[in-house]
Amino acid sequence: MKIREEAGIHVAIIMDGNGRWATRQGLSRVAGHRAGVAAVRRTVESAPDLGVRVLTIYAFSSDNWARPAQEVESIFWIIRAFLRLECERLRKNGVRLEVIGRRDRIPRALLREIENAEKATAMERTLHLRIAIDYSAQASIAEAVVAVQGIAGEVTAERMRSIITQRLTADCGDVDLLIRTGGEKRLSDYLLWESAYAELFFTDRMWPEFEGSDLVAAVYEFRHRERRFGAVPVLKASSMLVAETAQ
Ligand code: FPP
């Protein structure tokens, strides 16, 4: 069964549990992050057939700088290798890659790889894959406010709300479904503005264990939730979707 929404949905994922998964296997935490790459690949490959148009994954939060320097360096190294090795495959599969978050503190070699991958995939339209690196939702909202003040000066709260929404979501839309793996039920400063109306899905699965079938289950549950947007019950998420049997 293929599921498709007219415009496609925006799914955001907090990929949690790499460290615990690795520790349980008697491996180093870094081995957990490496295993997390395979889960990223599986998720990216499953997403388009499920009607996912935008996928935003949390690879490194601005709070993650507090981790030991060696773990931080390893995460950056792993992301850099992913971009270098997978860029061509992403492009062939129609994936447009974009990195969100601060760019002034990440290593130069990673930055170069990000810029290359963004350039190489800029025209692709099957899936918009956004990787959050050195990302903080509060910081992104604060930056948007400062930028708006620079352009528009003093504006009403209502106008400010609409301009910030435009700045943060013009290219990707609001988050429809936010998934967090690893058993915790927190938002961890992730896409706070963009997720104002998101459906939340928490799973005990550790990120390296996350399979295409887990994404199917999350999207399936999303389809069966009633989305009210503060109004009276009208639509189930599923009624916005078209289901078709795969050939
Ligand atoms: C959270 O698990 C995970 C991270 C902070 C890093 C996520 C990075 C990857 C999955 C690497 C691959 C990413 C890309 C974009 C290719 P944790 O270490 O906090 O786990 P724990 O809660 O069990 O300690």
PDB file of C-alpha atoms and ligand atoms in Angstrom:
ATOM      1  CA  MET A   1       0.000   0.000   0.000  1.00  0.00           C
ATOM      2  CA  LYS A   2       1.399   3.393  -0.970  1.00  0.00           C
ATOM      3  CA  ILE A   3       0.170   6.425   0.912  1.00  0.00           C
ATOM      4  CA  ARG A   4       0.277   9.830  -0.646  1.00  0.00           C
ATOM      5  CA  GLU A   5      -1.038  13.213   0.452  1.00  0.00           C
ATOM      6  CA  GLU A   6      -1.752  15.763  -2.236  1.00  0.00           C
ATOM      7  CA  ALA A   7       1.164  17.931  -1.193  1.00  0.00           C
ATOM      8  CA  GLY A   8       3.001  15.448   1.061  1.00  0.00           C
ATOM      9  CA  ILE A   9       3.699  15.746   4.764  1.00  0.00           C
ATOM     10  CA  HIS A  10       6.570  17.178   6.796  1.00  0.00           C
ATOM     11  CA  VAL A  11       8.025  14.660   9.233  1.00  0.00           C
ATOM     12  CA  ALA A  12      10.610  15.686  11.840  1.00  0.00           C
ATOM     13  CA  ILE A  13      12.656  13.148  13.797  1.00  0.00           C
ATOM     14  CA  ILE A  14      14.613  13.399  17.041  1.00  0.00           C
ATOM     15  CA  MET A  15      17.027  10.498  16.551  1.00  0.00           C
ATOM     16  CA  ASP A  16      17.635   9.502  20.162  1.00  0.00           C
ATOM     17  CA  GLY A  17      19.148   6.387  21.697  1.00  0.00           C
ATOM     18  CA  ASN A  18      22.383   5.803  19.770  1.00  0.00           C
ATOM     19  CA  GLY A  19      24.494   5.846  22.929  1.00  0.00           C
ATOM     20  CA  ARG A  20      22.219   3.541  24.961  1.00  0.00           C
ATOM     21  CA  TRP A  21      21.851   1.115  22.073  1.00  0.00           C
ATOM     22  CA  ALA A  22      25.639   0.891  21.745  1.00  0.00           C
ATOM     23  CA  THR A  23      26.246   0.528  25.481  1.00  0.00           C
ATOM     24  CA  ARG A  24      23.759  -2.353  25.632  1.00  0.00           C
ATOM     25  CA  GLN A  25      25.674  -4.086  22.862  1.00  0.00           C
ATOM     26  CA  GLY A  26      28.976  -3.557  24.676  1.00  0.00           C
ATOM     27  CA  LEU A  27      30.061  -1.045  22.023  1.00  0.00           C
ATOM     28  CA  SER A  28      31.331   2.524  22.240  1.00  0.00           C
ATOM     29  CA  ARG A  29      28.854   5.408  21.955  1.00  0.00           C
ATOM     30  CA  VAL A  30      30.484   6.365  18.664  1.00  0.00           C
ATOM     31  CA  ALA A  31      29.622   2.912  17.289  1.00  0.00           C
ATOM     32  CA  GLY A  32      26.015   3.799  18.124  1.00  0.00           C
ATOM     33  CA  HIS A  33      26.221   6.979  16.059  1.00  0.00           C
ATOM     34  CA  ARG A  34      27.740   4.988  13.191  1.00  0.00           C
ATOM     35  CA  ALA A  35      24.856   2.497  13.395  1.00  0.00           C
ATOM     36  CA  GLY A  36      22.528   5.505  13.349  1.00  0.00           C
ATOM     37  CA  VAL A  37      23.644   6.304   9.814  1.00  0.00           C
ATOM     38  CA  ALA A  38      22.091   3.086   8.499  1.00  0.00           C
ATOM     39  CA  ALA A  39      18.807   4.074  10.152  1.00  0.00           C
ATOM     40  CA  VAL A  40      19.020   7.486   8.453  1.00  0.00           C
ATOM     41  CA  ARG A  41      19.513   5.747   5.100  1.00  0.00           C
ATOM     42  CA  ARG A  42      16.535   3.397   5.683  1.00  0.00           C
ATOM     43  CA  THR A  43      14.314   6.299   6.718  1.00  0.00           C
ATOM     44  CA  VAL A  44      15.261   8.485   3.755  1.00  0.00           C
ATOM     45  CA  GLU A  45      14.584   5.604   1.378  1.00  0.00           C
ATOM     46  CA  SER A  46      11.189   4.737   2.897  1.00  0.00           C
ATOM     47  CA  ALA A  47       9.922   8.297   3.201  1.00  0.00           C
ATOM     48  CA  PRO A  48       8.820   9.259  -0.342  1.00  0.00           C
ATOM     49  CA  ASP A  49       6.489   6.258  -0.814  1.00  0.00           C
ATOM     50  CA  LEU A  50       4.755   7.173   2.439  1.00  0.00           C
ATOM     51  CA  GLY A  51       3.866  10.621   1.197  1.00  0.00           C
ATOM     52  CA  VAL A  52       6.646  12.365   3.109  1.00  0.00           C
ATOM     53  CA  ARG A  53       7.712  15.476   1.200  1.00  0.00           C
ATOM     54  CA  VAL A  54       9.974  17.007   3.844  1.00  0.00           C
ATOM     55  CA  LEU A  55      12.060  15.127   6.419  1.00  0.00           C
ATOM     56  CA  THR A  56      13.941  17.112   9.072  1.00  0.00           C
ATOM     57  CA  ILE A  57      16.333  15.081  11.237  1.00  0.00           C
ATOM     58  CA  TYR A  58      18.134  16.237  14.389  1.00  0.00           C
ATOM     59  CA  ALA A  59      21.794  15.284  14.040  1.00  0.00           C
ATOM     60  CA  PHE A  60      23.458  17.694  16.476  1.00  0.00           C
ATOM     61  CA  SER A  61      21.798  20.150  18.826  1.00  0.00           C
ATOM     62  CA  SER A  62      23.531  23.287  20.058  1.00  0.00           C
ATOM     63  CA  ASP A  63      23.365  21.661  23.520  1.00  0.00           C
ATOM     64  CA  ASN A  64      25.400  18.699  22.218  1.00  0.00           C
ATOM     65  CA  TRP A  65      28.574  20.842  22.406  1.00  0.00           C
ATOM     66  CA  ALA A  66      28.553  19.870  26.090  1.00  0.00           C
ATOM     67  CA  ARG A  67      29.514  16.276  25.161  1.00  0.00           C
ATOM     68  CA  PRO A  68      33.138  15.098  25.326  1.00  0.00           C
ATOM     69  CA  ALA A  69      35.166  16.658  22.497  1.00  0.00           C
ATOM     70  CA  GLN A  70      36.010  13.250  21.066  1.00  0.00           C
ATOM     71  CA  GLU A  71      32.333  12.299  20.698  1.00  0.00           C
ATOM     72  CA  VAL A  72      31.540  15.674  19.117  1.00  0.00           C
ATOM     73  CA  GLU A  73      34.390  15.265  16.611  1.00  0.00           C
ATOM     74  CA  SER A  74      33.228  11.748  15.794  1.00  0.00           C
ATOM     75  CA  ILE A  75      29.651  12.862  15.133  1.00  0.00           C
ATOM     76  CA  PHE A  76      30.915  15.563  12.759  1.00  0.00           C
ATOM     77  CA  TRP A  77      33.201  13.053  11.071  1.00  0.00           C
ATOM     78  CA  ILE A  78      30.315  10.594  10.615  1.00  0.00           C
ATOM     79  CA  ILE A  79      28.038  13.256   9.134  1.00  0.00           C
ATOM     80  CA  ARG A  80      30.815  14.407   6.811  1.00  0.00           C
ATOM     81  CA  ALA A  81      31.429  10.845   5.596  1.00  0.00           C
ATOM     82  CA  PHE A  82      27.682  10.385   5.062  1.00  0.00           C
ATOM     83  CA  LEU A  83      27.492  13.499   2.906  1.00  0.00           C
ATOM     84  CA  ARG A  84      30.575  12.572   0.904  1.00  0.00           C
ATOM     85  CA  LEU A  85      29.588   8.947   0.311  1.00  0.00           C
ATOM     86  CA  GLU A  86      25.836   9.344  -0.134  1.00  0.00           C
ATOM     87  CA  CYS A  87      25.558  12.616  -2.020  1.00  0.00           C
ATOM     88  CA  GLU A  88      25.415  11.043  -5.464  1.00  0.00           C
ATOM     89  CA  ARG A  89      22.910   8.402  -4.381  1.00  0.00           C
ATOM     90  CA  LEU A  90      20.733  11.083  -2.777  1.00  0.00           C
ATOM     91  CA  ARG A  91      20.807  13.093  -5.980  1.00  0.00           C
ATOM     92  CA  LYS A  92      19.876  10.064  -8.090  1.00  0.00           C
ATOM     93  CA  ASN A  93      16.948   9.392  -5.760  1.00  0.00           C
ATOM     94  CA  GLY A  94      15.690  12.955  -6.139  1.00  0.00           C
ATOM     95  CA  VAL A  95      16.654  14.075  -2.624  1.00  0.00           C
ATOM     96  CA  ARG A  96      17.359  17.756  -2.052  1.00  0.00           C
ATOM     97  CA  LEU A  97      19.636  18.137   0.941  1.00  0.00           C
ATOM     98  CA  GLU A  98      19.719  21.179   3.184  1.00  0.00           C
ATOM     99  CA  VAL A  99      21.396  21.798   6.520  1.00  0.00           C
ATOM    100  CA  ILE A 100      19.732  24.023   9.096  1.00  0.00           C
ATOM    101  CA  GLY A 101      21.366  25.533  12.185  1.00  0.00           C
ATOM    102  CA  ARG A 102      24.447  27.649  12.883  1.00  0.00           C
ATOM    103  CA  ARG A 103      27.314  27.321  10.445  1.00  0.00           C
ATOM    104  CA  ASP A 104      29.965  29.444  12.107  1.00  0.00           C
ATOM    105  CA  ARG A 105      31.078  26.865  14.700  1.00  0.00           C
ATOM    106  CA  ILE A 106      31.204  23.654  12.683  1.00  0.00           C
ATOM    107  CA  PRO A 107      34.514  22.398  11.259  1.00  0.00           C
ATOM    108  CA  ARG A 108      35.562  23.794   7.905  1.00  0.00           C
ATOM    109  CA  ALA A 109      35.833  20.357   6.264  1.00  0.00           C
ATOM    110  CA  LEU A 110      32.250  19.511   7.227  1.00  0.00           C
ATOM    111  CA  LEU A 111      31.059  22.890   6.037  1.00  0.00           C
ATOM    112  CA  ARG A 112      32.667  22.297   2.642  1.00  0.00           C
ATOM    113  CA  GLU A 113      30.927  18.916   2.353  1.00  0.00           C
ATOM    114  CA  ILE A 114      27.590  20.491   3.317  1.00  0.00           C
ATOM    115  CA  GLU A 115      27.954  23.212   0.694  1.00  0.00           C
ATOM    116  CA  ASN A 116      28.890  20.660  -1.984  1.00  0.00           C
ATOM    117  CA  ALA A 117      25.942  18.412  -1.172  1.00  0.00           C
ATOM    118  CA  GLU A 118      23.488  21.315  -1.051  1.00  0.00           C
ATOM    119  CA  LYS A 119      24.706  22.561  -4.417  1.00  0.00           C
ATOM    120  CA  ALA A 120      24.704  19.137  -6.053  1.00  0.00           C
ATOM    121  CA  THR A 121      21.145  18.313  -4.948  1.00  0.00           C
ATOM    122  CA  ALA A 122      19.556  21.767  -5.172  1.00  0.00           C
ATOM    123  CA  MET A 123      17.296  20.890  -8.116  1.00  0.00           C
ATOM    124  CA  GLU A 124      15.903  17.640  -6.686  1.00  0.00           C
ATOM    125  CA  ARG A 125      12.237  17.518  -5.713  1.00  0.00           C
ATOM    126  CA  THR A 126      11.243  13.985  -4.578  1.00  0.00           C
ATOM    127  CA  LEU A 127      12.213  14.565  -0.947  1.00  0.00           C
ATOM    128  CA  HIS A 128      13.527  17.616   0.892  1.00  0.00           C
ATOM    129  CA  LEU A 129      15.938  16.238   3.496  1.00  0.00           C
ATOM    130  CA  ARG A 130      16.884  18.795   6.134  1.00  0.00           C
ATOM    131  CA  ILE A 131      19.637  17.914   8.593  1.00  0.00           C
ATOM    132  CA  ALA A 132      19.741  20.013  11.764  1.00  0.00           C
ATOM    133  CA  ILE A 133      23.342  20.614  12.877  1.00  0.00           C
ATOM    134  CA  ASP A 134      24.326  22.982  15.705  1.00  0.00           C
ATOM    135  CA  TYR A 135      20.621  23.685  15.851  1.00  0.00           C
ATOM    136  CA  SER A 136      18.517  25.342  18.559  1.00  0.00           C
ATOM    137  CA  ALA A 137      14.864  26.190  17.930  1.00  0.00           C
ATOM    138  CA  GLN A 138      14.904  29.018  20.455  1.00  0.00           C
ATOM    139  CA  ALA A 139      17.975  30.521  18.754  1.00  0.00           C
ATOM    140  CA  SER A 140      16.363  30.219  15.316  1.00  0.00           C
ATOM    141  CA  ILE A 141      13.232  32.014  16.544  1.00  0.00           C
ATOM    142  CA  ALA A 142      15.320  34.730  18.225  1.00  0.00           C
ATOM    143  CA  GLU A 143      17.354  35.204  15.019  1.00  0.00           C
ATOM    144  CA  ALA A 144      14.165  35.508  12.994  1.00  0.00           C
ATOM    145  CA  VAL A 145      12.868  38.209  15.372  1.00  0.00           C
ATOM    146  CA  VAL A 146      16.124  40.167  15.098  1.00  0.00           C
ATOM    147  CA  ALA A 147      16.084  39.888  11.293  1.00  0.00           C
ATOM    148  CA  VAL A 148      12.450  41.019  11.112  1.00  0.00           C
ATOM    149  CA  GLN A 149      13.206  44.040  13.305  1.00  0.00           C
ATOM    150  CA  GLY A 150      16.114  44.888  10.994  1.00  0.00           C
ATOM    151  CA  ILE A 151      13.833  44.914   7.951  1.00  0.00           C
ATOM    152  CA  ALA A 152      10.438  45.955   9.219  1.00  0.00           C
ATOM    153  CA  GLY A 153      11.182  47.886  12.414  1.00  0.00           C
ATOM    154  CA  GLU A 154       8.384  47.887  14.963  1.00  0.00           C
ATOM    155  CA  VAL A 155       5.462  45.685  13.943  1.00  0.00           C
ATOM    156  CA  THR A 156       2.376  44.367  15.695  1.00  0.00           C
ATOM    157  CA  ALA A 157       2.560  40.973  17.379  1.00  0.00           C
ATOM    158  CA  GLU A 158       0.217  39.536  14.777  1.00  0.00           C
ATOM    159  CA  ARG A 159       2.365  40.791  11.901  1.00  0.00           C
ATOM    160  CA  MET A 160       5.520  39.557  13.663  1.00  0.00           C
ATOM    161  CA  ARG A 161       3.940  36.111  14.031  1.00  0.00           C
ATOM    162  CA  SER A 162       3.120  35.956  10.360  1.00  0.00           C
ATOM    163  CA  ILE A 163       6.594  37.146   9.239  1.00  0.00           C
ATOM    164  CA  ILE A 164       8.377  34.676  11.533  1.00  0.00           C
ATOM    165  CA  THR A 165       6.183  31.844  10.267  1.00  0.00           C
ATOM    166  CA  GLN A 166       7.033  32.852   6.730  1.00  0.00           C
ATOM    167  CA  ARG A 167      10.783  32.949   7.477  1.00  0.00           C
ATOM    168  CA  LEU A 168      10.849  29.592   9.244  1.00  0.00           C
ATOM    169  CA  THR A 169       8.453  27.569   7.124  1.00  0.00           C
ATOM    170  CA  ALA A 170       8.265  29.093   3.628  1.00  0.00           C
ATOM    171  CA  ASP A 171      10.528  26.434   2.186  1.00  0.00           C
ATOM    172  CA  CYS A 172       9.356  23.403   4.155  1.00  0.00           C
ATOM    173  CA  GLY A 173       5.911  24.003   5.679  1.00  0.00           C
ATOM    174  CA  ASP A 174       4.899  23.313   9.267  1.00  0.00           C
ATOM    175  CA  VAL A 175       5.850  19.991  10.811  1.00  0.00           C
ATOM    176  CA  ASP A 176       2.914  17.554  10.526  1.00  0.00           C
ATOM    177  CA  LEU A 177       4.397  14.655  12.463  1.00  0.00           C
ATOM    178  CA  LEU A 178       7.215  14.767  15.030  1.00  0.00           C
ATOM    179  CA  ILE A 179       8.796  11.434  15.925  1.00  0.00           C
ATOM    180  CA  ARG A 180      11.176  10.853  18.841  1.00  0.00           C
ATOM    181  CA  THR A 181      12.930   7.532  19.315  1.00  0.00           C
ATOM    182  CA  GLY A 182      14.737   6.315  22.442  1.00  0.00           C
ATOM    183  CA  GLY A 183      11.828   6.323  24.913  1.00  0.00           C
ATOM    184  CA  GLU A 184      12.107   9.939  26.111  1.00  0.00           C
ATOM    185  CA  LYS A 185       9.176  12.308  25.743  1.00  0.00           C
ATOM    186  CA  ARG A 186      10.788  15.710  25.304  1.00  0.00           C
ATOM    187  CA  LEU A 187      11.087  18.262  22.506  1.00  0.00           C
ATOM    188  CA  SER A 188      14.713  19.193  23.278  1.00  0.00           C
ATOM    189  CA  ASP A 189      14.601  22.638  21.639  1.00  0.00           C
ATOM    190  CA  TYR A 190      13.659  21.148  18.256  1.00  0.00           C
ATOM    191  CA  LEU A 191      11.503  22.982  15.675  1.00  0.00           C
ATOM    192  CA  LEU A 192       9.376  24.550  18.406  1.00  0.00           C
ATOM    193  CA  TRP A 193       7.707  27.122  16.157  1.00  0.00           C
ATOM    194  CA  GLU A 194       7.306  24.833  13.162  1.00  0.00           C
ATOM    195  CA  SER A 195       5.762  22.078  15.320  1.00  0.00           C
ATOM    196  CA  ALA A 196       3.018  24.237  16.828  1.00  0.00           C
ATOM    197  CA  TYR A 197       0.310  21.922  15.411  1.00  0.00           C
ATOM    198  CA  ALA A 198       2.383  18.760  14.935  1.00  0.00           C
ATOM    199  CA  GLU A 199       1.160  15.329  15.953  1.00  0.00           C
ATOM    200  CA  LEU A 200       3.677  13.759  18.349  1.00  0.00           C
ATOM    201  CA  PHE A 201       4.810  10.138  18.116  1.00  0.00           C
ATOM    202  CA  PHE A 202       7.132   8.634  20.719  1.00  0.00           C
ATOM    203  CA  THR A 203       8.671   5.190  20.438  1.00  0.00           C
ATOM    204  CA  ASP A 204      10.864   3.155  22.789  1.00  0.00           C
ATOM    205  CA  ARG A 205      12.938   1.948  19.872  1.00  0.00           C
ATOM    206  CA  MET A 206      16.516   3.199  19.928  1.00  0.00           C
ATOM    207  CA  TRP A 207      17.456   5.123  16.779  1.00  0.00           C
ATOM    208  CA  PRO A 208      19.813   2.447  15.331  1.00  0.00           C
ATOM    209  CA  GLU A 209      16.889  -0.027  15.525  1.00  0.00           C
ATOM    210  CA  PHE A 210      14.492   2.248  13.648  1.00  0.00           C
ATOM    211  CA  GLU A 211      13.271   0.513  10.475  1.00  0.00           C
ATOM    212  CA  GLY A 212      11.233   1.557   7.457  1.00  0.00           C
ATOM    213  CA  SER A 213       8.322  -0.327   9.068  1.00  0.00           C
ATOM    214  CA  ASP A 214       8.537   1.966  12.132  1.00  0.00           C
ATOM    215  CA  LEU A 215       8.135   4.982   9.863  1.00  0.00           C
ATOM    216  CA  VAL A 216       5.168   3.249   8.231  1.00  0.00           C
ATOM    217  CA  ALA A 217       3.609   2.710  11.697  1.00  0.00           C
ATOM    218  CA  ALA A 218       4.127   6.348  12.692  1.00  0.00           C
ATOM    219  CA  VAL A 219       2.669   7.694   9.448  1.00  0.00           C
ATOM    220  CA  TYR A 220      -0.225   5.230   9.743  1.00  0.00           C
ATOM    221  CA  GLU A 221      -1.011   6.462  13.256  1.00  0.00           C
ATOM    222  CA  PHE A 222      -0.735  10.061  12.056  1.00  0.00           C
ATOM    223  CA  ARG A 223      -3.292   9.338   9.345  1.00  0.00           C
ATOM    224  CA  HIS A 224      -5.772   8.077  11.900  1.00  0.00           C
ATOM    225  CA  ARG A 225      -5.483  10.989  14.284  1.00  0.00           C
ATOM    226  CA  GLU A 226      -8.045  13.718  14.146  1.00  0.00           C
ATOM    227  CA  ARG A 227      -6.380  17.040  13.404  1.00  0.00           C
ATOM    228  CA  ARG A 228      -8.460  19.896  14.716  1.00  0.00           C
ATOM    229  CA  PHE A 229      -6.166  22.934  14.596  1.00  0.00           C
ATOM    230  CA  GLY A 230      -8.182  24.375  17.477  1.00  0.00           C
ATOM    231  CA  ALA A 231     -11.499  24.063  15.660  1.00  0.00           C
ATOM    232  CA  VAL A 232     -14.338  21.539  15.915  1.00  0.00           C
ATOM    233  CA  PRO A 233     -13.660  17.991  14.689  1.00  0.00           C
ATOM    234  CA  VAL A 234     -13.665  17.914  10.920  1.00  0.00           C
ATOM    235  CA  LEU A 235     -10.789  16.100   9.365  1.00  0.00           C
ATOM    236  CA  LYS A 236      -8.849  13.026  10.187  1.00  0.00           C
ATOM    237  CA  ALA A 237      -5.327  13.315   8.862  1.00  0.00           C
ATOM    238  CA  SER A 238      -6.235  10.301   6.709  1.00  0.00           C
ATOM    239  CA  SER A 239      -8.957  12.177   4.872  1.00  0.00           C
ATOM    240  CA  MET A 240      -6.260  14.438   3.433  1.00  0.00           C
ATOM    241  CA  LEU A 241      -4.514  11.406   2.092  1.00  0.00           C
ATOM    242  CA  VAL A 242      -4.970   9.328  -0.974  1.00  0.00           C
ATOM    243  CA  ALA A 243      -4.221   5.652  -0.566  1.00  0.00           C
ATOM    244  CA  GLU A 244      -3.374   3.615  -3.546  1.00  0.00           C
ATOM    245  CA  THR A 245      -2.396   0.018  -4.001  1.00  0.00           C
ATOM    246  CA  ALA A 246       1.150  -0.338  -5.228  1.00  0.00           C
ATOM    247  CA  GLN A 247       1.452  -2.038  -8.606  1.00  0.00           C
TER     248      GLN A 247
HETATM  249  C1  FPP B   1      21.255  11.058  19.972  1.00  0.00           C
HETATM  250  O1  FPP B   1      21.560   9.865  20.609  1.00  0.00           O
HETATM  251  C2  FPP B   1      21.961  11.141  18.707  1.00  0.00           C
HETATM  252  C3  FPP B   1      22.833  12.124  18.373  1.00  0.00           C
HETATM  253  C4  FPP B   1      23.149  13.266  19.250  1.00  0.00           C
HETATM  254  C5  FPP B   1      23.573  12.090  17.117  1.00  0.00           C
HETATM  255  C6  FPP B   1      22.766  11.718  15.934  1.00  0.00           C
HETATM  256  C7  FPP B   1      23.688  11.383  14.859  1.00  0.00           C
HETATM  257  C8  FPP B   1      23.530  10.388  14.005  1.00  0.00           C
HETATM  258  C9  FPP B   1      22.371   9.484  13.963  1.00  0.00           C
HETATM  259  C10 FPP B   1      24.604  10.172  13.036  1.00  0.00           C
HETATM  260  C11 FPP B   1      24.123  10.158  11.650  1.00  0.00           C
HETATM  261  C12 FPP B   1      23.541  11.422  11.200  1.00  0.00           C
HETATM  262  C13 FPP B   1      23.476  11.730   9.902  1.00  0.00           C
HETATM  263  C14 FPP B   1      22.812  12.966   9.497  1.00  0.00           C
HETATM  264  C15 FPP B   1      24.062  10.904   8.841  1.00  0.00           C
HETATM  265  P1  FPP B   1      22.294   9.899  22.025  1.00  0.00           P
HETATM  266  O2  FPP B   1      23.762   9.811  21.787  1.00  0.00           O
HETATM  267  O3  FPP B   1      21.857  11.090  22.796  1.00  0.00           O
HETATM  268  O4  FPP B   1      21.765   8.583  22.654  1.00  0.00           O
HETATM  269  P2  FPP B   1      21.551   8.296  24.203  1.00  0.00           P
HETATM  270  O5  FPP B   1      20.398   9.148  24.649  1.00  0.00           O
HETATM  271  O6  FPP B   1      21.225   6.849  24.215  1.00  0.00           O
HETATM  272  O7  FPP B   1      22.832   8.620  24.904  1.00  0.00           O
END
